[in-house]
Amino acid sequence: MEQHTYLVVMAGGIGSRFWPFSRTHHPKQFHDVLGLGRSMLQLTVDRFRGICPPENVFVVTNRDYTELVHQHLPELPIDQILGEPIGRNTAPCIAYASYRIAQRDPEAVIVVTPADHAVMHEENFRDAIRTAVDGARTHNVLITLGIQPSRPDTGYGYIQFIDEVVQPQHVQTAPGHEDGVFPQTLRKVKTFTEKPNLELAKMFVSSGDFLWNSGLFVWRADAIIHAFHQYLSDIAEVFDEGWNELGTSQEEDFISRAYTRCRNISIDYGVMEKADNVYVLPADFGWSDLGTWDSLHRMGQHDADENVVDGNALLYDTSECVIKTPPERLVVVQGLEGYIVAEYDNVLLICKRTEEQRVKEFVADVKSKKGVGYN
């Protein structure tokens, strides 16, 4: 059934929390963030080998980045790079890709992933994805992957699940799969909670029935389109009207019009928090959302003093820092503890790791006081 499994990579964000490395003209998904010789986008597509064939891979990005995507994934046909005229959050992005795929293959099962995740244990990851794909193929459910939390992190959303196995008796079995087995590892979702404060995050982790929200989704094309009709009917109406234009020479003009009619809304808020057929697959495969400098410090290779260094650097009396600088520039650091030292494209950032939430503030100030060339 691999020929009916599709991958949608969401790769349109700017990633401003990773500034100055991630910039408007060259966002983080096009960088080798982990120092592995592959960009985040390339690593994302790489880890799905064996899950779906290359001809079933789609990337949704801003039209400004279409050529960048093609440079990083030259084997990807240009018509599998879906360009958004403007950013409208994840719901319109997913609607665009889902309608496009459904038109091509009514039996499609779609895996949706951001382009900026890191995964340490890729075989465990693929096993989890296959389990979710099997559940989505045989039942009309919307599945998200939940990560076993290792700490009370306030930077992630949380998913509360019902501990016992709840078979989807109220959920229709997919046509042609009446004898399909519902995976025992899937759990019914009870609640979604956006980034909590520290006290609440500690309660979530200690309770044992909360998972980190990974932003990874698995569902059949017809199941998610039905959910759009039920919970985001305004967006469904837009794409219903353009059904015959998708996959044709009129697609680009249609999408330009469509996005002006789509509101800015996430799939979590628009669908997942409202639907009654949402299930979560608890998983543990060394996952991180590489959205911040602190996440890079957690995922990166540490030296004896807990520094993560990617660059030509000499460190003295320095510990628990992130150093990411151009290889052609020698950087000497002395006496820092818990700092970010990051240089890219004529911008140098030196910031306490505990203050990294201010990076967006820095970017806003730079734009207003120094001009757009630095953001």
Tab-separated table of N, CA and C in Angstrom, residues 26 50 93-94 109 133 148 176 211 215 218 260 280 291 339 351:
chain	number	residue	atom	x	y	z
A	26	HIS	N	16.603	33.345	3.650
A	26	HIS	CA	17.200	32.009	3.742
A	26	HIS	C	16.851	31.409	5.101
A	50	GLY	N	11.378	4.765	2.320
A	50	GLY	CA	10.790	3.495	2.729
A	50	GLY	C	9.374	3.639	3.253
A	93	CYS	N	-2.531	25.691	4.400
A	93	CYS	CA	-1.409	24.937	3.837
A	93	CYS	C	-1.777	23.467	3.684
A	94	ILE	N	-2.348	22.892	4.738
A	94	ILE	CA	-2.724	21.477	4.721
A	94	ILE	C	-3.914	21.240	3.794
A	109	VAL	N	-3.262	8.162	1.854
A	109	VAL	CA	-3.013	8.417	3.270
A	109	VAL	C	-1.873	9.423	3.329
A	133	VAL	N	0.088	5.204	9.951
A	133	VAL	CA	-0.439	5.064	8.589
A	133	VAL	C	-1.424	3.901	8.528
A	148	GLN	N	6.794	11.370	24.228
A	148	GLN	CA	6.925	11.190	25.672
A	148	GLN	C	7.800	12.314	26.222
A	176	GLY	N	-13.654	-0.724	2.156
A	176	GLY	CA	-12.686	-1.698	1.692
A	176	GLY	C	-11.753	-2.209	2.765
A	211	LEU	N	1.397	14.240	26.604
A	211	LEU	CA	2.496	14.097	25.650
A	211	LEU	C	2.788	15.450	25.015
A	215	GLY	N	3.280	18.095	16.237
A	215	GLY	CA	2.920	18.734	14.972
A	215	GLY	C	3.020	17.800	13.784
A	218	VAL	N	-1.165	12.286	10.682
A	218	VAL	CA	-1.402	11.217	9.700
A	218	VAL	C	-2.909	11.042	9.559
A	260	THR	N	-6.369	34.697	-0.526
A	260	THR	CA	-6.940	35.966	-0.045
A	260	THR	C	-8.253	35.728	0.693
A	280	VAL	N	-3.993	9.867	19.328
A	280	VAL	CA	-2.574	10.174	19.425
A	280	VAL	C	-1.795	8.871	19.552
A	291	GLY	N	13.353	24.751	16.927
A	291	GLY	CA	12.834	26.084	16.690
A	291	GLY	C	13.597	27.179	17.386
A	339	TYR	N	25.692	31.095	27.086
A	339	TYR	CA	25.431	32.134	26.082
A	339	TYR	C	25.229	31.518	24.697
A	351	CYS	N	23.917	36.492	23.171
A	351	CYS	CA	22.719	36.566	24.001
A	351	CYS	C	22.741	35.439	25.034
